[in-house]
Amino acid sequence: MNWGSLAAFIAMGGYGTYVWGSFGVTVLLIAIEVLLLVARHRAARRQL
Amino acid sequence: MNWFKYSSPQTFYPLAGRMVPLFFALAALFAIPGLYIGFFVAPTDAQQGESYRIIFIHVPAAWMSMFIYVVMAFWAGVGLAFNTRLSSMMASALAPTGALMTFIALWTGSLWGKPTWGTWWVWDARLTAELILLFLYFGFMALQAAIDDPRRADKAGAVLALVGVINIPIITFSVQWWNTLHQGASVSLTRSPTMAATMLTGMLVMALAFWMYSIAASLLRARSIILERERNADWVREWREAAP
């Protein structure tokens, strides 16, 4: 276990902006891609 | 086993439909332990502190950005050589996910570069070649979108994709051929890895998660492309009448 508290986990030893900026944007973009893919497939089926 | 059984859109569509949830589940199955190892098992880096944890998405995304390109060019080439329409559809389905992986690699690399190198961006060989990879994906998608006839779009895209493959070894060997700010490879096939075992494990598990995700996303997009292009084919009409 690396972290004594939740605050320490969020702070990431002072690199929180960079680490969470990386993980956050990655998760966000992947979520957007999944939503777009599902919407596209639904639309493709609807328009048959 | 007849390997060509699933080479037509008609047989591939339901097969992909069964594979999409499977590969999304596998992606989650690898991402959970991967993130756990990355944040709770892997120790703090002696030189970079906690900033190095970006590696757990940066390297998997960068690997996938190159791997997807090679697979995309392969299917585009097969489509060009044998005129098989499903191959070309698969190439088109891979491009946006490949572009996403490339963007994630660049984005996380930038956020990692600032605290470790003191700059968001530098025009070194590795970074520039990866940016060119992003433009190759964009070029492939834009070219296909600009041509109305799908089969002609497939052929034009295939030529671009195949020419662009030259960029992949340039990215791979850029850190050897040129003096780059980007570090050399920590993981290679010929040497033992130059990183802690738990860090390496976390990175490889996350790479598997990204790989499984890329397969799931590409197959789901391929299903949409099949329906969009085969709208007027007999099998789609029959399938629609059988299961509305």
mmCIF file of N, CA, C and O in Angstrom, chain B residues 9-75:
data_model
loop_
_atom_site.group_PDB
_atom_site.id
_atom_site.type_symbol
_atom_site.label_atom_id
_atom_site.label_comp_id
_atom_site.label_asym_id
_atom_site.label_seq_id
_atom_site.Cartn_x
_atom_site.Cartn_y
_atom_site.Cartn_z
ATOM 1 N N PRO B 9 -19.395 -10.434 -44.869
ATOM 2 C CA PRO B 9 -20.086 -9.592 -43.882
ATOM 3 C C PRO B 9 -21.270 -10.308 -43.245
ATOM 4 O O PRO B 9 -21.541 -10.143 -42.061
ATOM 5 N N GLN B 10 -21.942 -11.128 -44.038
ATOM 6 C CA GLN B 10 -23.138 -11.808 -43.570
ATOM 7 C C GLN B 10 -22.860 -12.752 -42.394
ATOM 8 O O GLN B 10 -23.626 -12.809 -41.436
ATOM 9 N N THR B 11 -21.764 -13.508 -42.482
ATOM 10 C CA THR B 11 -21.430 -14.443 -41.401
ATOM 11 C C THR B 11 -20.631 -13.760 -40.297
ATOM 12 O O THR B 11 -20.678 -14.172 -39.147
ATOM 13 N N PHE B 12 -19.912 -12.699 -40.666
ATOM 14 C CA PHE B 12 -19.071 -12.018 -39.684
ATOM 15 C C PHE B 12 -19.905 -11.171 -38.725
ATOM 16 O O PHE B 12 -19.566 -11.049 -37.546
ATOM 17 N N TYR B 13 -20.994 -10.598 -39.241
ATOM 18 C CA TYR B 13 -21.803 -9.690 -38.420
ATOM 19 C C TYR B 13 -22.283 -10.347 -37.114
ATOM 20 O O TYR B 13 -22.039 -9.793 -36.030
ATOM 21 N N PRO B 14 -22.926 -11.523 -37.167
ATOM 22 C CA PRO B 14 -23.336 -12.142 -35.897
ATOM 23 C C PRO B 14 -22.157 -12.622 -35.051
ATOM 24 O O PRO B 14 -22.215 -12.549 -33.821
ATOM 25 N N LEU B 15 -21.079 -13.074 -35.697
ATOM 26 C CA LEU B 15 -19.894 -13.505 -34.937
ATOM 27 C C LEU B 15 -19.330 -12.329 -34.145
ATOM 28 O O LEU B 15 -19.043 -12.442 -32.945
ATOM 29 N N ALA B 16 -19.189 -11.182 -34.820
ATOM 30 C CA ALA B 16 -18.680 -9.980 -34.142
ATOM 31 C C ALA B 16 -19.607 -9.583 -33.008
ATOM 32 O O ALA B 16 -19.162 -9.134 -31.954
ATOM 33 N N GLY B 17 -20.911 -9.779 -33.217
ATOM 34 C CA GLY B 17 -21.889 -9.454 -32.193
ATOM 35 C C GLY B 17 -21.667 -10.249 -30.918
ATOM 36 O O GLY B 17 -21.893 -9.754 -29.814
ATOM 37 N N ARG B 18 -21.213 -11.500 -31.059
ATOM 38 C CA ARG B 18 -20.921 -12.308 -29.876
ATOM 39 C C ARG B 18 -19.575 -11.929 -29.264
ATOM 40 O O ARG B 18 -19.366 -12.069 -28.066
ATOM 41 N N MET B 19 -18.645 -11.460 -30.115
ATOM 42 C CA MET B 19 -17.301 -11.152 -29.614
ATOM 43 C C MET B 19 -17.220 -9.801 -28.902
ATOM 44 O O MET B 19 -16.401 -9.632 -28.004
ATOM 45 N N VAL B 20 -18.059 -8.836 -29.305
ATOM 46 C CA VAL B 20 -17.970 -7.486 -28.716
ATOM 47 C C VAL B 20 -18.128 -7.519 -27.185
ATOM 48 O O VAL B 20 -17.249 -7.036 -26.466
ATOM 49 N N PRO B 21 -19.230 -8.103 -26.646
ATOM 50 C CA PRO B 21 -19.335 -8.118 -25.173
ATOM 51 C C PRO B 21 -18.222 -8.907 -24.504
ATOM 52 O O PRO B 21 -17.746 -8.530 -23.431
ATOM 53 N N LEU B 22 -17.781 -9.987 -25.175
ATOM 54 C CA LEU B 22 -16.700 -10.805 -24.609
ATOM 55 C C LEU B 22 -15.430 -9.981 -24.437
ATOM 56 O O LEU B 22 -14.793 -9.989 -23.377
ATOM 57 N N PHE B 23 -15.068 -9.207 -25.484
ATOM 58 C CA PHE B 23 -13.818 -8.449 -25.410
ATOM 59 C C PHE B 23 -13.944 -7.209 -24.515
ATOM 60 O O PHE B 23 -12.967 -6.813 -23.880
ATOM 61 N N PHE B 24 -15.142 -6.627 -24.428
ATOM 62 C CA PHE B 24 -15.333 -5.543 -23.453
ATOM 63 C C PHE B 24 -15.159 -6.096 -22.032
ATOM 64 O O PHE B 24 -14.532 -5.464 -21.171
ATOM 65 N N ALA B 25 -15.698 -7.303 -21.794
ATOM 66 C CA ALA B 25 -15.560 -7.916 -20.469
ATOM 67 C C ALA B 25 -14.093 -8.214 -20.174
ATOM 68 O O ALA B 25 -13.601 -7.965 -19.067
ATOM 69 N N LEU B 26 -13.371 -8.736 -21.167
ATOM 70 C CA LEU B 26 -11.947 -9.025 -20.975
ATOM 71 C C LEU B 26 -11.162 -7.743 -20.681
ATOM 72 O O LEU B 26 -10.261 -7.732 -19.845
ATOM 73 N N ALA B 27 -11.532 -6.653 -21.369
ATOM 74 C CA ALA B 27 -10.856 -5.373 -21.137
ATOM 75 C C ALA B 27 -11.024 -4.949 -19.682
ATOM 76 O O ALA B 27 -10.052 -4.556 -19.021
ATOM 77 N N ALA B 28 -12.257 -5.068 -19.165
ATOM 78 C CA ALA B 28 -12.502 -4.705 -17.767
ATOM 79 C C ALA B 28 -11.766 -5.649 -16.828
ATOM 80 O O ALA B 28 -11.179 -5.230 -15.818
ATOM 81 N N LEU B 29 -11.752 -6.922 -17.212
ATOM 82 C CA LEU B 29 -11.100 -7.956 -16.386
ATOM 83 C C LEU B 29 -9.601 -7.680 -16.239
ATOM 84 O O LEU B 29 -9.007 -7.991 -15.203
ATOM 85 N N PHE B 30 -8.983 -7.120 -17.262
ATOM 86 C CA PHE B 30 -7.552 -6.773 -17.177
ATOM 87 C C PHE B 30 -7.344 -5.377 -16.590
ATOM 88 O O PHE B 30 -6.357 -5.132 -15.905
ATOM 89 N N ALA B 31 -8.281 -4.460 -16.862
ATOM 90 C CA ALA B 31 -8.088 -3.070 -16.403
ATOM 91 C C ALA B 31 -8.136 -2.978 -14.878
ATOM 92 O O ALA B 31 -7.367 -2.225 -14.273
ATOM 93 N N ILE B 32 -9.014 -3.749 -14.259
ATOM 94 C CA ILE B 32 -9.165 -3.655 -12.793
ATOM 95 C C ILE B 32 -7.877 -4.071 -12.069
ATOM 96 O O ILE B 32 -7.324 -3.275 -11.305
ATOM 97 N N PRO B 33 -7.347 -5.286 -12.310
ATOM 98 C CA PRO B 33 -6.067 -5.605 -11.649
ATOM 99 C C PRO B 33 -4.920 -4.723 -12.146
ATOM 100 O O PRO B 33 -4.013 -4.407 -11.374
ATOM 101 N N GLY B 34 -4.976 -4.300 -13.415
ATOM 102 C CA GLY B 34 -3.913 -3.442 -13.948
ATOM 103 C C GLY B 34 -3.832 -2.124 -13.204
ATOM 104 O O GLY B 34 -2.749 -1.677 -12.807
ATOM 105 N N LEU B 35 -4.990 -1.496 -12.979
ATOM 106 C CA LEU B 35 -5.030 -0.232 -12.248
ATOM 107 C C LEU B 35 -4.671 -0.444 -10.779
ATOM 108 O O LEU B 35 -4.000 0.381 -10.164
ATOM 109 N N TYR B 36 -5.121 -1.592 -10.225
ATOM 110 C CA TYR B 36 -4.792 -1.886 -8.829
ATOM 111 C C TYR B 36 -3.274 -2.012 -8.659
ATOM 112 O O TYR B 36 -2.684 -1.394 -7.766
ATOM 113 N N ILE B 37 -2.637 -2.776 -9.533
ATOM 114 C CA ILE B 37 -1.179 -2.916 -9.468
ATOM 115 C C ILE B 37 -0.523 -1.553 -9.681
ATOM 116 O O ILE B 37 0.400 -1.172 -8.965
ATOM 117 N N GLY B 38 -1.030 -0.805 -10.675
ATOM 118 C CA GLY B 38 -0.441 0.481 -11.025
ATOM 119 C C GLY B 38 -0.459 1.493 -9.892
ATOM 120 O O GLY B 38 0.483 2.263 -9.726
ATOM 121 N N PHE B 39 -1.543 1.501 -9.120
ATOM 122 C CA PHE B 39 -1.676 2.521 -8.070
ATOM 123 C C PHE B 39 -1.335 2.022 -6.670
ATOM 124 O O PHE B 39 -0.937 2.804 -5.815
ATOM 125 N N PHE B 40 -1.515 0.708 -6.420
ATOM 126 C CA PHE B 40 -1.394 0.241 -5.036
ATOM 127 C C PHE B 40 -0.268 -0.765 -4.806
ATOM 128 O O PHE B 40 0.123 -0.979 -3.665
ATOM 129 N N VAL B 41 0.222 -1.399 -5.849
ATOM 130 C CA VAL B 41 1.278 -2.397 -5.659
ATOM 131 C C VAL B 41 2.626 -1.847 -6.124
ATOM 132 O O VAL B 41 3.615 -1.933 -5.404
ATOM 133 N N ALA B 42 2.655 -1.252 -7.321
ATOM 134 C CA ALA B 42 3.911 -0.727 -7.852
ATOM 135 C C ALA B 42 4.430 0.393 -6.942
ATOM 136 O O ALA B 42 3.670 1.277 -6.554
ATOM 137 N N PRO B 43 5.724 0.341 -6.602
ATOM 138 C CA PRO B 43 6.267 1.330 -5.668
ATOM 139 C C PRO B 43 6.484 2.688 -6.327
ATOM 140 O O PRO B 43 6.431 2.822 -7.545
ATOM 141 N N THR B 44 6.724 3.688 -5.499
ATOM 142 C CA THR B 44 7.073 5.025 -5.992
ATOM 143 C C THR B 44 8.429 4.950 -6.697
ATOM 144 O O THR B 44 9.330 4.259 -6.231
ATOM 145 N N ASP B 45 8.554 5.648 -7.818
ATOM 146 C CA ASP B 45 9.826 5.627 -8.546
ATOM 147 C C ASP B 45 10.858 6.483 -7.812
ATOM 148 O O ASP B 45 10.553 7.572 -7.339
ATOM 149 N N ALA B 46 12.080 5.949 -7.763
ATOM 150 C CA ALA B 46 13.133 6.635 -6.995
ATOM 151 C C ALA B 46 13.463 7.994 -7.598
ATOM 152 O O ALA B 46 13.777 8.941 -6.872
ATOM 153 N N GLN B 47 13.393 8.124 -8.936
ATOM 154 C CA GLN B 47 13.771 9.384 -9.588
ATOM 155 C C GLN B 47 12.569 10.266 -9.891
ATOM 156 O O GLN B 47 12.627 11.481 -9.735
ATOM 157 N N GLN B 48 11.479 9.660 -10.359
ATOM 158 C CA GLN B 48 10.368 10.460 -10.872
ATOM 159 C C GLN B 48 9.214 10.608 -9.880
ATOM 160 O O GLN B 48 8.217 11.254 -10.190
ATOM 161 N N GLY B 49 9.340 9.985 -8.702
ATOM 162 C CA GLY B 49 8.231 10.056 -7.750
ATOM 163 C C GLY B 49 6.996 9.376 -8.305
ATOM 164 O O GLY B 49 7.099 8.340 -8.966
ATOM 165 N N GLU B 50 5.821 9.977 -8.065
ATOM 166 C CA GLU B 50 4.564 9.347 -8.507
ATOM 167 C C GLU B 50 4.231 9.669 -9.964
ATOM 168 O O GLU B 50 3.340 9.052 -10.532
ATOM 169 N N SER B 51 4.923 10.626 -10.567
ATOM 170 C CA SER B 51 4.559 11.035 -11.931
ATOM 171 C C SER B 51 4.712 9.881 -12.920
ATOM 172 O O SER B 51 4.020 9.825 -13.926
ATOM 173 N N TYR B 52 5.594 8.918 -12.594
ATOM 174 C CA TYR B 52 5.835 7.818 -13.534
ATOM 175 C C TYR B 52 4.598 6.949 -13.726
ATOM 176 O O TYR B 52 4.535 6.174 -14.693
ATOM 177 N N ARG B 53 3.604 7.046 -12.805
ATOM 178 C CA ARG B 53 2.418 6.175 -12.916
ATOM 179 C C ARG B 53 1.656 6.401 -14.219
ATOM 180 O O ARG B 53 0.819 5.590 -14.616
ATOM 181 N N ILE B 54 1.940 7.506 -14.890
ATOM 182 C CA ILE B 54 1.369 7.754 -16.223
ATOM 183 C C ILE B 54 1.768 6.628 -17.180
ATOM 184 O O ILE B 54 1.065 6.343 -18.147
ATOM 185 N N ILE B 55 2.875 5.939 -16.881
ATOM 186 C CA ILE B 55 3.356 4.855 -17.751
ATOM 187 C C ILE B 55 2.276 3.803 -17.969
ATOM 188 O O ILE B 55 2.233 3.178 -19.028
ATOM 189 N N PHE B 56 1.414 3.604 -16.968
ATOM 190 C CA PHE B 56 0.440 2.507 -17.061
ATOM 191 C C PHE B 56 -0.626 2.751 -18.122
ATOM 192 O O PHE B 56 -1.365 1.835 -18.474
ATOM 193 N N ILE B 57 -0.751 3.984 -18.607
ATOM 194 C CA ILE B 57 -1.586 4.182 -19.795
ATOM 195 C C ILE B 57 -0.766 4.654 -20.995
ATOM 196 O O ILE B 57 -1.102 4.334 -22.126
ATOM 197 N N HIS B 58 0.324 5.375 -20.733
ATOM 198 C CA HIS B 58 1.107 5.929 -21.844
ATOM 199 C C HIS B 58 1.688 4.821 -22.742
ATOM 200 O O HIS B 58 1.511 4.855 -23.956
ATOM 201 N N VAL B 59 2.359 3.865 -22.138
ATOM 202 C CA VAL B 59 2.998 2.814 -22.935
ATOM 203 C C VAL B 59 1.972 1.896 -23.604
ATOM 204 O O VAL B 59 2.074 1.647 -24.809
ATOM 205 N N PRO B 60 0.941 1.395 -22.870
ATOM 206 C CA PRO B 60 -0.066 0.586 -23.569
ATOM 207 C C PRO B 60 -0.720 1.329 -24.739
ATOM 208 O O PRO B 60 -0.904 0.761 -25.818
ATOM 209 N N ALA B 61 -1.051 2.619 -24.553
ATOM 210 C CA ALA B 61 -1.690 3.381 -25.634
ATOM 211 C C ALA B 61 -0.734 3.544 -26.807
ATOM 212 O O ALA B 61 -1.126 3.417 -27.972
ATOM 213 N N ALA B 62 0.545 3.802 -26.519
ATOM 214 C CA ALA B 62 1.526 3.977 -27.596
ATOM 215 C C ALA B 62 1.733 2.667 -28.360
ATOM 216 O O ALA B 62 1.790 2.665 -29.596
ATOM 217 N N TRP B 63 1.808 1.544 -27.626
ATOM 218 C CA TRP B 63 1.924 0.240 -28.299
ATOM 219 C C TRP B 63 0.725 -0.004 -29.197
ATOM 220 O O TRP B 63 0.871 -0.408 -30.351
ATOM 221 N N MET B 64 -0.475 0.228 -28.657
ATOM 222 C CA MET B 64 -1.685 -0.022 -29.444
ATOM 223 C C MET B 64 -1.765 0.904 -30.654
ATOM 224 O O MET B 64 -2.238 0.509 -31.709
ATOM 225 N N SER B 65 -1.305 2.160 -30.496
ATOM 226 C CA SER B 65 -1.376 3.100 -31.616
ATOM 227 C C SER B 65 -0.607 2.563 -32.818
ATOM 228 O O SER B 65 -1.033 2.710 -33.960
ATOM 229 N N MET B 66 0.528 1.914 -32.555
ATOM 230 C CA MET B 66 1.336 1.361 -33.650
ATOM 231 C C MET B 66 0.786 0.025 -34.127
ATOM 232 O O MET B 66 0.723 -0.244 -35.319
ATOM 233 N N PHE B 67 0.388 -0.828 -33.169
ATOM 234 C CA PHE B 67 -0.105 -2.160 -33.514
ATOM 235 C C PHE B 67 -1.383 -2.060 -34.361
ATOM 236 O O PHE B 67 -1.522 -2.740 -35.379
ATOM 237 N N ILE B 68 -2.310 -1.181 -33.926
ATOM 238 C CA ILE B 68 -3.560 -1.019 -34.671
ATOM 239 C C ILE B 68 -3.255 -0.544 -36.088
ATOM 240 O O ILE B 68 -3.887 -0.985 -37.051
ATOM 241 N N TYR B 69 -2.257 0.347 -36.226
ATOM 242 C CA TYR B 69 -1.939 0.831 -37.572
ATOM 243 C C TYR B 69 -1.500 -0.314 -38.475
ATOM 244 O O TYR B 69 -1.923 -0.410 -39.634
ATOM 245 N N VAL B 70 -0.634 -1.200 -37.938
ATOM 246 C CA VAL B 70 -0.151 -2.326 -38.744
ATOM 247 C C VAL B 70 -1.311 -3.235 -39.130
ATOM 248 O O VAL B 70 -1.420 -3.665 -40.287
ATOM 249 N N VAL B 71 -2.198 -3.528 -38.174
ATOM 250 C CA VAL B 71 -3.356 -4.386 -38.468
ATOM 251 C C VAL B 71 -4.266 -3.714 -39.504
ATOM 252 O O VAL B 71 -4.739 -4.350 -40.444
ATOM 253 N N MET B 72 -4.473 -2.408 -39.334
ATOM 254 C CA MET B 72 -5.303 -1.647 -40.271
ATOM 255 C C MET B 72 -4.718 -1.702 -41.684
ATOM 256 O O MET B 72 -5.434 -1.982 -42.659
ATOM 257 N N ALA B 73 -3.409 -1.463 -41.783
ATOM 258 C CA ALA B 73 -2.761 -1.494 -43.101
ATOM 259 C C ALA B 73 -2.818 -2.899 -43.697
ATOM 260 O O ALA B 73 -3.008 -3.064 -44.905
ATOM 261 N N PHE B 74 -2.694 -3.921 -42.826
ATOM 262 C CA PHE B 74 -2.774 -5.306 -43.302
ATOM 263 C C PHE B 74 -4.137 -5.582 -43.937
ATOM 264 O O PHE B 74 -4.225 -6.049 -45.074
ATOM 265 N N TRP B 75 -5.205 -5.252 -43.218
ATOM 266 C CA TRP B 75 -6.549 -5.513 -43.753
ATOM 267 C C TRP B 75 -6.838 -4.647 -44.978
ATOM 268 O O TRP B 75 -7.479 -5.101 -45.939
#
